């Protein structure tokens, strides 16, 4: 069994103790994912025509989603580099660097000339900046998750770790709100011409705020003691691959269903509704509402996992995702769009968040401290590429292969759910052991 994160001593100064750690986990990941998700929304609404114009609407859509997927393919590289350095020099330094890099890349996307100005150089520049975003995102999650979980009391790791997780919901809320605002402030022509750039340019202000919070955070005592003792791993990634391959596969599998349904809802749905029902705003509004609810549902599921164990909560969420996929597309084809926010809440906040909320704590609990950053980063990022990064592009292809019906998309999602279910059953569950021990004592 891997070593469990130790409880860090509480500080008497709110901003120098656990409160600042939680604020850092929340604010930093919020800004990182705001930038990362901006691209997904823009890929569905803008980039296909502004950067990848072609005579085929499907070709432009696929090219736009392929550029989105490139960012996910770059995330393991960022995870490898950050994991190695994070296990050797500390979590904080990598978190500050990742936030700065992400902010610079997003601001440059907002300034990048489009295809009409510089031709295919525009597409090339966009892809390069997306790769930089991917590298930064790959470095971000593991460090933020570990910083929050390693500072947590043993029986509250799920709740503490959820502050990293709700950064995703908050980032999506900010991204969709930003696009919703500019869509309503400008005409469709103005939005396509320059309005979409404003959310990307706003990243610079948010990054400055995030850096101010993160610079005041310190590594947890557990890692500091390891470093001072000289027991840091020299080749942490190699140690993960050779000594913990089973755990690595488990963490990859735990990401598949959760991440795939997330990108079906937040990215592919926008394109699907536009093509099938001529509505590009209902989906953005529904995602915005569900993201707001996620600020509560994420910590709720993390809290529940502290009390019943990670496995029970995750298995329920995965089964919910498997059922939801079939109902979701049936609704998108013929259901009243007025009820779309309720449907998205069922998929995002009940099913998806039950898997995602406890994930930071559960991943950290799988690996010993000396290779933890490398292990959680590699499992998380590889699972993201397979589960979510290619999902919008795969869904577009499966829709065509299925005779322009979504049944193959639903079947593919079900397959990913089966793999995630097997991973959940195979994962260690220290939280369940603590719950059982507490019951035996009482």
Coordinates of C-alpha atoms in Angstrom, one line a residue:
X1 CA 0.0 0.0 0.0
X2 CA 1.5 3.4 -0.9
X3 CA 2.2 5.9 1.8
X4 CA -0.7 8.1 2.8
X5 CA -0.3 11.8 2.7
X6 CA 0.5 13.1 6.2
X7 CA -1.4 15.8 8.0
X8 CA 0.2 19.1 7.8
X9 CA 0.1 21.4 10.9
X10 CA -2.4 24.2 10.7
X11 CA -1.1 27.7 10.7
X12 CA -2.5 30.5 12.9
X13 CA -2.3 32.9 9.9
X14 CA -5.1 32.2 7.5
X15 CA -3.2 33.1 4.4
X16 CA -0.1 31.3 5.4
X17 CA -1.8 28.0 6.2
X18 CA -4.4 25.7 4.8
X19 CA -6.8 28.5 3.7
X20 CA -4.1 29.9 1.3
X21 CA -3.4 26.4 0.0
X22 CA -7.1 25.9 -0.8
X23 CA -7.3 29.3 -2.3
X24 CA -4.2 28.6 -4.4
X25 CA -5.6 25.3 -5.6
X26 CA -8.9 26.8 -6.5
X27 CA -7.7 30.1 -8.0
X28 CA -4.8 28.7 -9.9
X29 CA -6.6 25.8 -11.5
X30 CA -9.6 28.1 -12.3
X31 CA -7.4 30.4 -14.3
X32 CA -5.5 27.5 -16.0
X33 CA -8.7 25.8 -17.0
X34 CA -10.3 29.1 -18.0
X35 CA -7.6 29.5 -20.6
X36 CA -7.6 25.9 -21.6
X37 CA -11.4 25.7 -22.0
X38 CA -11.6 29.0 -23.9
X39 CA -9.9 27.2 -26.7
X40 CA -12.5 24.4 -26.7
X41 CA -15.4 26.8 -26.9
X42 CA -13.7 28.8 -29.6
X43 CA -12.8 25.6 -31.5
X44 CA -16.5 24.8 -31.6
X45 CA -17.8 28.3 -32.5
X46 CA -15.0 30.3 -34.2
X47 CA -11.8 28.6 -35.2
X48 CA -13.3 26.4 -37.9
X49 CA -14.1 29.4 -40.0
X50 CA -11.5 31.9 -38.8
X51 CA -8.4 29.7 -38.9
X52 CA -9.3 26.5 -40.8
X53 CA -11.6 27.6 -43.7
X54 CA -12.3 25.0 -46.4
X55 CA -14.9 24.1 -49.0
X56 CA -16.1 21.3 -46.6
X57 CA -17.8 22.2 -43.4
X58 CA -16.9 18.8 -42.0
X59 CA -13.3 19.4 -43.0
X60 CA -13.1 22.7 -41.2
X61 CA -14.8 21.2 -38.1
X62 CA -12.4 18.3 -38.0
X63 CA -9.4 20.6 -38.5
X64 CA -10.6 22.8 -35.6
X65 CA -11.2 19.8 -33.3
X66 CA -7.8 18.3 -34.3
X67 CA -6.1 21.5 -33.2
X68 CA -8.0 21.2 -29.9
X69 CA -6.8 17.6 -29.6
X70 CA -3.1 18.7 -30.1
X71 CA -3.3 20.4 -26.8
X72 CA -4.3 17.2 -25.1
X73 CA -1.5 15.3 -26.9
X74 CA 1.0 17.8 -25.5
X75 CA -0.3 17.4 -21.9
X76 CA 1.7 14.2 -21.2
X77 CA 4.9 16.0 -22.2
X78 CA 4.1 18.8 -19.7
X79 CA 3.2 16.1 -17.1
X80 CA 6.5 14.2 -17.6
X81 CA 8.6 17.4 -17.2
X82 CA 6.6 18.8 -14.3
X83 CA 6.4 15.4 -12.6
X84 CA 10.2 14.9 -12.8
X85 CA 10.9 18.4 -11.5
X86 CA 8.1 18.4 -9.0
X87 CA 9.3 15.2 -7.4
X88 CA 12.8 16.6 -7.1
X89 CA 12.5 20.3 -6.4
X90 CA 8.9 20.7 -5.2
X91 CA 5.3 21.4 -6.2
X92 CA 5.1 25.2 -5.8
X93 CA 7.8 26.2 -8.3
X94 CA 6.1 24.2 -11.1
X95 CA 2.7 25.6 -10.3
X96 CA 4.0 29.2 -10.6
X97 CA 5.7 28.4 -13.9
X98 CA 2.7 26.6 -15.4
X99 CA 0.3 29.5 -14.6
X100 CA 2.6 32.1 -16.2
X101 CA 3.2 30.0 -19.4
X102 CA -0.6 29.4 -19.8
X103 CA -1.4 33.1 -19.4
X104 CA 1.2 34.1 -22.0
X105 CA -0.1 31.5 -24.6
X106 CA -3.7 32.5 -24.1
X107 CA -3.0 36.2 -24.5
X108 CA -1.0 35.6 -27.7
X109 CA -4.0 33.6 -29.1
X110 CA -6.1 36.7 -28.6
X111 CA -3.6 38.7 -30.6
X112 CA -3.0 36.2 -33.4
X113 CA -4.0 37.3 -36.9
X114 CA -6.5 34.9 -38.5
X115 CA -6.4 33.1 -41.9
X116 CA -7.7 36.1 -43.9
X117 CA -4.6 38.1 -42.7
X118 CA -1.7 35.7 -42.9
X119 CA -3.1 32.5 -44.4
X120 CA -2.0 29.1 -43.1
X121 CA 0.6 30.8 -40.9
X122 CA -2.4 31.7 -38.7
X123 CA -3.3 28.0 -38.4
X124 CA 0.3 27.1 -37.6
X125 CA 0.6 29.8 -35.0
X126 CA -2.6 28.7 -33.4
X127 CA -1.5 25.1 -33.2
X128 CA 1.9 26.1 -31.7
X129 CA 0.2 28.1 -29.0
X130 CA -2.3 25.3 -28.3
X131 CA 0.7 23.0 -27.8
X132 CA 2.1 25.4 -25.3
X133 CA -1.2 25.5 -23.5
X134 CA -1.2 21.7 -23.4
X135 CA 2.3 21.6 -21.9
X136 CA 1.2 24.1 -19.2
X137 CA -2.0 22.2 -18.4
X138 CA 0.0 19.0 -18.2
X139 CA 2.2 20.6 -15.5
X140 CA -0.7 22.2 -13.6
X141 CA -3.1 19.5 -12.3
X142 CA -0.7 17.2 -10.5
X143 CA 1.0 19.9 -8.6
X144 CA -2.2 21.6 -7.5
X145 CA -3.8 18.3 -6.5
X146 CA -0.8 17.2 -4.5
X147 CA -0.4 20.6 -2.8
X148 CA -4.0 20.5 -1.6
X149 CA -4.1 16.8 -0.7
X150 CA -0.7 16.7 1.0
X151 CA -1.8 19.6 3.3
X152 CA -5.1 17.8 4.2
X153 CA -6.0 15.9 7.3
X154 CA -6.1 12.2 6.5
X155 CA -9.9 12.0 6.8
X156 CA -10.5 15.1 4.7
X157 CA -8.4 14.5 1.6
X158 CA -11.4 14.1 -0.7
X159 CA -12.8 17.5 0.4
X160 CA -9.4 19.3 0.2
X161 CA -8.6 17.7 -3.1
X162 CA -11.9 18.8 -4.5
X163 CA -10.8 22.4 -4.5
X164 CA -8.4 21.6 -7.3
X165 CA -11.2 19.8 -9.1
X166 CA -13.7 22.6 -8.8
X167 CA -11.2 24.9 -10.5
X168 CA -12.2 23.0 -13.6
X169 CA -15.9 23.9 -13.1
X170 CA -15.0 27.5 -12.2
X171 CA -12.7 27.8 -15.3
X172 CA -15.4 26.5 -17.5
X173 CA -17.9 28.8 -15.9
X174 CA -15.6 31.8 -16.6
X175 CA -14.9 30.7 -20.1
X176 CA -18.5 30.1 -21.1
X177 CA -19.6 33.3 -19.3
X178 CA -17.0 35.3 -21.2
X179 CA -18.2 33.9 -24.5
X180 CA -21.8 34.3 -23.6
X181 CA -21.2 37.9 -22.7
X182 CA -19.3 38.9 -25.9
X183 CA -21.9 37.0 -28.0
X184 CA -24.6 39.1 -26.5
X185 CA -22.7 42.4 -26.6
X186 CA -21.8 42.2 -30.3
X187 CA -23.5 41.2 -33.5
X188 CA -22.7 37.7 -34.9
X189 CA -20.4 39.4 -37.5
X190 CA -18.6 41.4 -34.8
X191 CA -18.2 38.4 -32.6
X192 CA -16.6 36.4 -35.4
X193 CA -14.4 39.3 -36.4
X194 CA -13.0 40.4 -33.0
X195 CA -15.3 39.7 -30.1
X196 CA -14.0 36.2 -29.5
X197 CA -10.5 37.7 -28.8
X198 CA -11.6 39.6 -25.7
X199 CA -11.9 36.5 -23.4
X200 CA -8.4 35.4 -24.4
X201 CA -6.9 38.9 -23.7
X202 CA -8.6 39.0 -20.3
X203 CA -6.4 36.1 -19.3
X204 CA -3.5 38.4 -18.5
X205 CA -5.4 40.1 -15.6
X206 CA -6.5 36.7 -14.1
X207 CA -3.0 35.3 -14.3
X208 CA -1.6 38.3 -12.3
X209 CA -4.2 37.5 -9.6
X210 CA -3.3 33.8 -9.6
X211 CA 0.4 34.4 -9.3
X212 CA -0.1 36.7 -6.3
X213 CA -2.0 33.9 -4.4
X214 CA 0.4 31.1 -5.4
X215 CA 3.6 32.9 -4.5
X216 CA 2.6 32.8 -0.9
X217 CA 2.1 29.0 -0.7
X218 CA 4.7 26.4 0.5
X219 CA 5.2 22.7 -0.1
X220 CA 3.6 20.4 2.4
X221 CA 5.8 19.1 5.4
X222 CA 5.6 15.6 4.0
X223 CA 7.5 16.5 0.8
X224 CA 9.8 19.0 2.6
X225 CA 10.9 16.3 5.0
X226 CA 11.5 13.9 2.1
X227 CA 13.6 16.5 0.3
X228 CA 15.6 17.5 3.4
X229 CA 16.4 13.8 4.1
X230 CA 17.9 13.4 0.6
X231 CA 15.5 10.6 -0.3
X232 CA 14.0 12.2 -3.4
X233 CA 13.8 9.9 -6.4
X234 CA 16.5 10.5 -9.1
X235 CA 14.3 9.1 -11.9
X236 CA 10.8 9.3 -10.6
X237 CA 9.1 8.6 -14.0
X238 CA 11.2 5.5 -14.6
X239 CA 10.3 4.3 -11.1
X240 CA 6.6 4.7 -11.8
X241 CA 6.9 2.8 -15.0
X242 CA 9.0 -0.1 -13.5
X243 CA 7.7 -0.3 -9.9
X244 CA 4.1 0.9 -10.2
X245 CA 2.8 0.0 -13.7
X246 CA -0.5 -1.5 -12.4
X247 CA -1.3 1.7 -10.4
X248 CA -0.5 3.8 -13.5
X249 CA -2.9 1.8 -15.6
X250 CA -5.6 2.2 -12.9
X251 CA -5.2 6.0 -12.8
X252 CA -5.4 6.1 -16.7
X253 CA -8.5 4.0 -16.6
X254 CA -10.2 6.1 -14.0
X255 CA -10.0 9.2 -16.3
X256 CA -11.6 7.6 -19.4
X257 CA -15.4 7.8 -18.9
X258 CA -15.3 11.0 -16.8
X259 CA -13.2 13.0 -19.2
X260 CA -14.9 11.8 -22.4
X261 CA -18.4 12.7 -21.2
X262 CA -17.1 16.1 -20.1
X263 CA -15.9 17.0 -23.6
X264 CA -19.0 15.5 -25.2
X265 CA -21.0 18.0 -23.2
X266 CA -18.8 21.0 -23.2
X267 CA -17.4 20.9 -26.7
X268 CA -19.1 18.5 -29.1
X269 CA -22.6 19.4 -27.9
X270 CA -22.1 23.0 -29.1
X271 CA -21.3 21.8 -32.7
X272 CA -24.0 19.1 -32.6
X273 CA -26.8 21.5 -31.6
X274 CA -25.6 24.1 -34.2
X275 CA -25.7 21.5 -37.0
X276 CA -28.8 19.6 -36.0
X277 CA -31.0 22.3 -34.5
X278 CA -29.5 25.6 -35.6
X279 CA -28.8 26.7 -32.0
X280 CA -25.4 27.7 -30.8
X281 CA -26.4 29.5 -27.6
X282 CA -28.5 26.9 -25.7
X283 CA -25.5 24.7 -25.2
X284 CA -23.3 27.4 -23.9
X285 CA -26.0 28.5 -21.5
X286 CA -26.5 25.0 -20.2
X287 CA -22.8 24.4 -19.7
X288 CA -22.5 27.7 -17.9
X289 CA -25.3 26.8 -15.5
X290 CA -23.9 23.3 -14.8
X291 CA -20.4 24.8 -14.2
X292 CA -21.9 27.0 -11.6
X293 CA -23.6 24.1 -9.9
X294 CA -20.2 22.2 -10.1
X295 CA -18.7 24.7 -7.6
X296 CA -21.0 22.9 -5.0
X297 CA -21.3 19.4 -6.4
X298 CA -17.5 18.9 -6.7
X299 CA -16.8 19.5 -3.0
X300 CA -20.0 17.5 -2.1
X301 CA -18.8 14.4 -3.8
X302 CA -15.3 14.8 -2.4
X303 CA -16.9 15.1 1.1
X304 CA -19.0 12.0 0.4
X305 CA -16.0 10.0 -0.7
X306 CA -14.3 10.8 2.7
X307 CA -17.3 9.2 4.4
X308 CA -18.1 6.1 2.3
X309 CA -14.8 5.6 0.3
X310 CA -13.7 6.7 -3.2
X311 CA -14.7 3.5 -4.9
X312 CA -18.4 3.5 -4.1
X313 CA -18.8 7.1 -5.2
X314 CA -16.8 6.6 -8.4
X315 CA -18.6 3.4 -9.4
X316 CA -22.0 5.1 -9.1
X317 CA -20.7 8.0 -11.2
X318 CA -19.4 5.7 -14.0
X319 CA -22.6 3.8 -14.2
X320 CA -24.5 7.1 -14.4
X321 CA -22.3 8.3 -17.3
X322 CA -23.0 5.0 -19.2
X323 CA -26.7 5.5 -19.0
X324 CA -26.6 9.3 -19.5
X325 CA -24.8 9.1 -22.9
X326 CA -27.8 7.3 -24.5
X327 CA -30.4 9.6 -23.0
X328 CA -28.3 12.7 -23.8
X329 CA -28.3 12.3 -27.5
X330 CA -31.9 11.3 -27.6
X331 CA -32.7 14.6 -25.9
X332 CA -30.4 16.6 -28.2
X333 CA -32.2 15.3 -31.2
X334 CA -35.8 16.0 -30.2
X335 CA -36.1 17.3 -26.6
X336 CA -37.2 20.8 -25.6
X337 CA -34.0 22.9 -25.4
X338 CA -35.6 24.9 -22.5
X339 CA -34.8 21.8 -20.4
X340 CA -31.3 21.4 -21.6
X341 CA -29.7 22.9 -18.5
X342 CA -31.4 20.3 -16.3
X343 CA -30.2 17.5 -18.6
X344 CA -26.6 18.8 -18.5
X345 CA -26.8 19.1 -14.7
X346 CA -27.7 15.4 -14.5
X347 CA -24.7 14.4 -16.7
X348 CA -22.2 16.9 -15.3
X349 CA -23.0 17.4 -11.7
X350 CA -24.5 14.0 -10.7
X351 CA -22.7 11.5 -12.9
X352 CA -19.4 13.3 -14.0
X353 CA -18.7 15.1 -10.7
X354 CA -19.2 11.9 -8.7
X355 CA -16.1 10.6 -10.5
X356 CA -14.2 13.9 -10.8
X357 CA -14.7 15.3 -7.3
X358 CA -12.8 12.6 -5.4
X359 CA -10.2 12.1 -8.1
X360 CA -7.4 14.3 -6.8
X361 CA -7.4 12.5 -3.5
X362 CA -7.8 9.1 -5.0
X363 CA -4.9 9.5 -7.5
X364 CA -2.6 10.9 -4.7
X365 CA -3.4 7.9 -2.5
X366 CA -2.2 5.5 -5.2
X367 CA 1.4 6.5 -5.2
X368 CA 4.2 6.9 -2.5
X369 CA 5.3 10.5 -2.0
X370 CA 8.7 10.2 -3.7
X371 CA 7.1 9.5 -7.1
X372 CA 3.7 10.9 -6.5
X373 CA 3.9 14.0 -8.8
X374 CA 5.2 11.9 -11.7
X375 CA 2.6 9.1 -11.1
X376 CA -0.5 11.2 -10.8
X377 CA 0.5 13.5 -13.7
X378 CA 1.2 10.6 -16.0
X379 CA -2.0 8.7 -15.2
X380 CA -4.1 11.8 -15.4
X381 CA -2.7 13.2 -18.6
X382 CA -2.6 9.9 -20.5
X383 CA -6.2 9.3 -19.5
X384 CA -7.1 12.8 -20.6
X385 CA -5.7 12.2 -24.1
X386 CA -7.4 8.9 -24.6
X387 CA -10.7 9.9 -22.9
X388 CA -11.2 13.5 -23.5
X389 CA -8.7 15.1 -25.9
X390 CA -9.7 13.2 -29.0
X391 CA -13.4 12.8 -28.0
X392 CA -14.8 15.7 -30.0
X393 CA -12.9 14.6 -33.2
X394 CA -13.8 10.9 -32.6
X395 CA -17.5 11.9 -32.0
X396 CA -17.6 13.8 -35.3
X397 CA -16.2 10.8 -37.2
X398 CA -18.5 8.3 -35.4
X399 CA -21.5 10.4 -36.2
X400 CA -20.7 10.2 -39.9
X401 CA -19.8 6.5 -39.7
X402 CA -23.1 5.8 -37.9
X403 CA -25.2 7.2 -40.8
X404 CA -25.4 10.7 -39.2
X405 CA -26.9 9.2 -36.1
X406 CA -25.2 9.2 -32.7
X407 CA -25.5 5.6 -31.7
X408 CA -21.8 4.8 -32.4
X409 CA -20.9 7.8 -30.1
X410 CA -23.0 6.3 -27.3
X411 CA -21.5 2.9 -27.8
X412 CA -18.0 4.3 -27.7
X413 CA -18.8 6.1 -24.4
X414 CA -20.2 2.9 -22.9
X415 CA -17.0 1.1 -23.8
X416 CA -15.0 3.7 -22.0
X417 CA -17.3 3.4 -19.0
X418 CA -16.6 -0.3 -18.8
X419 CA -12.8 0.4 -18.7
X420 CA -13.2 3.0 -16.0
X421 CA -15.4 0.6 -14.0
X422 CA -12.7 -2.0 -14.1
X423 CA -10.1 0.6 -13.0
X424 CA -12.3 1.7 -10.1
X425 CA -12.7 -1.9 -8.9
X426 CA -8.9 -2.4 -9.1
X427 CA -7.8 0.8 -7.3
X428 CA -6.6 1.0 -3.6
X429 CA -9.2 2.7 -1.4
X430 CA -7.5 4.0 1.8
X431 CA -10.5 6.3 2.5
X432 CA -12.7 3.2 2.8
X433 CA -10.2 1.6 5.2
X434 CA -10.3 4.7 7.4
X435 CA -14.1 4.6 7.4
X436 CA -14.1 1.0 8.4
X437 CA -11.6 1.6 11.2
X438 CA -13.7 4.4 12.6
X439 CA -16.8 2.2 12.6
X440 CA -14.9 -0.6 14.4
X441 CA -13.7 1.8 17.1
X442 CA -17.2 3.1 17.7

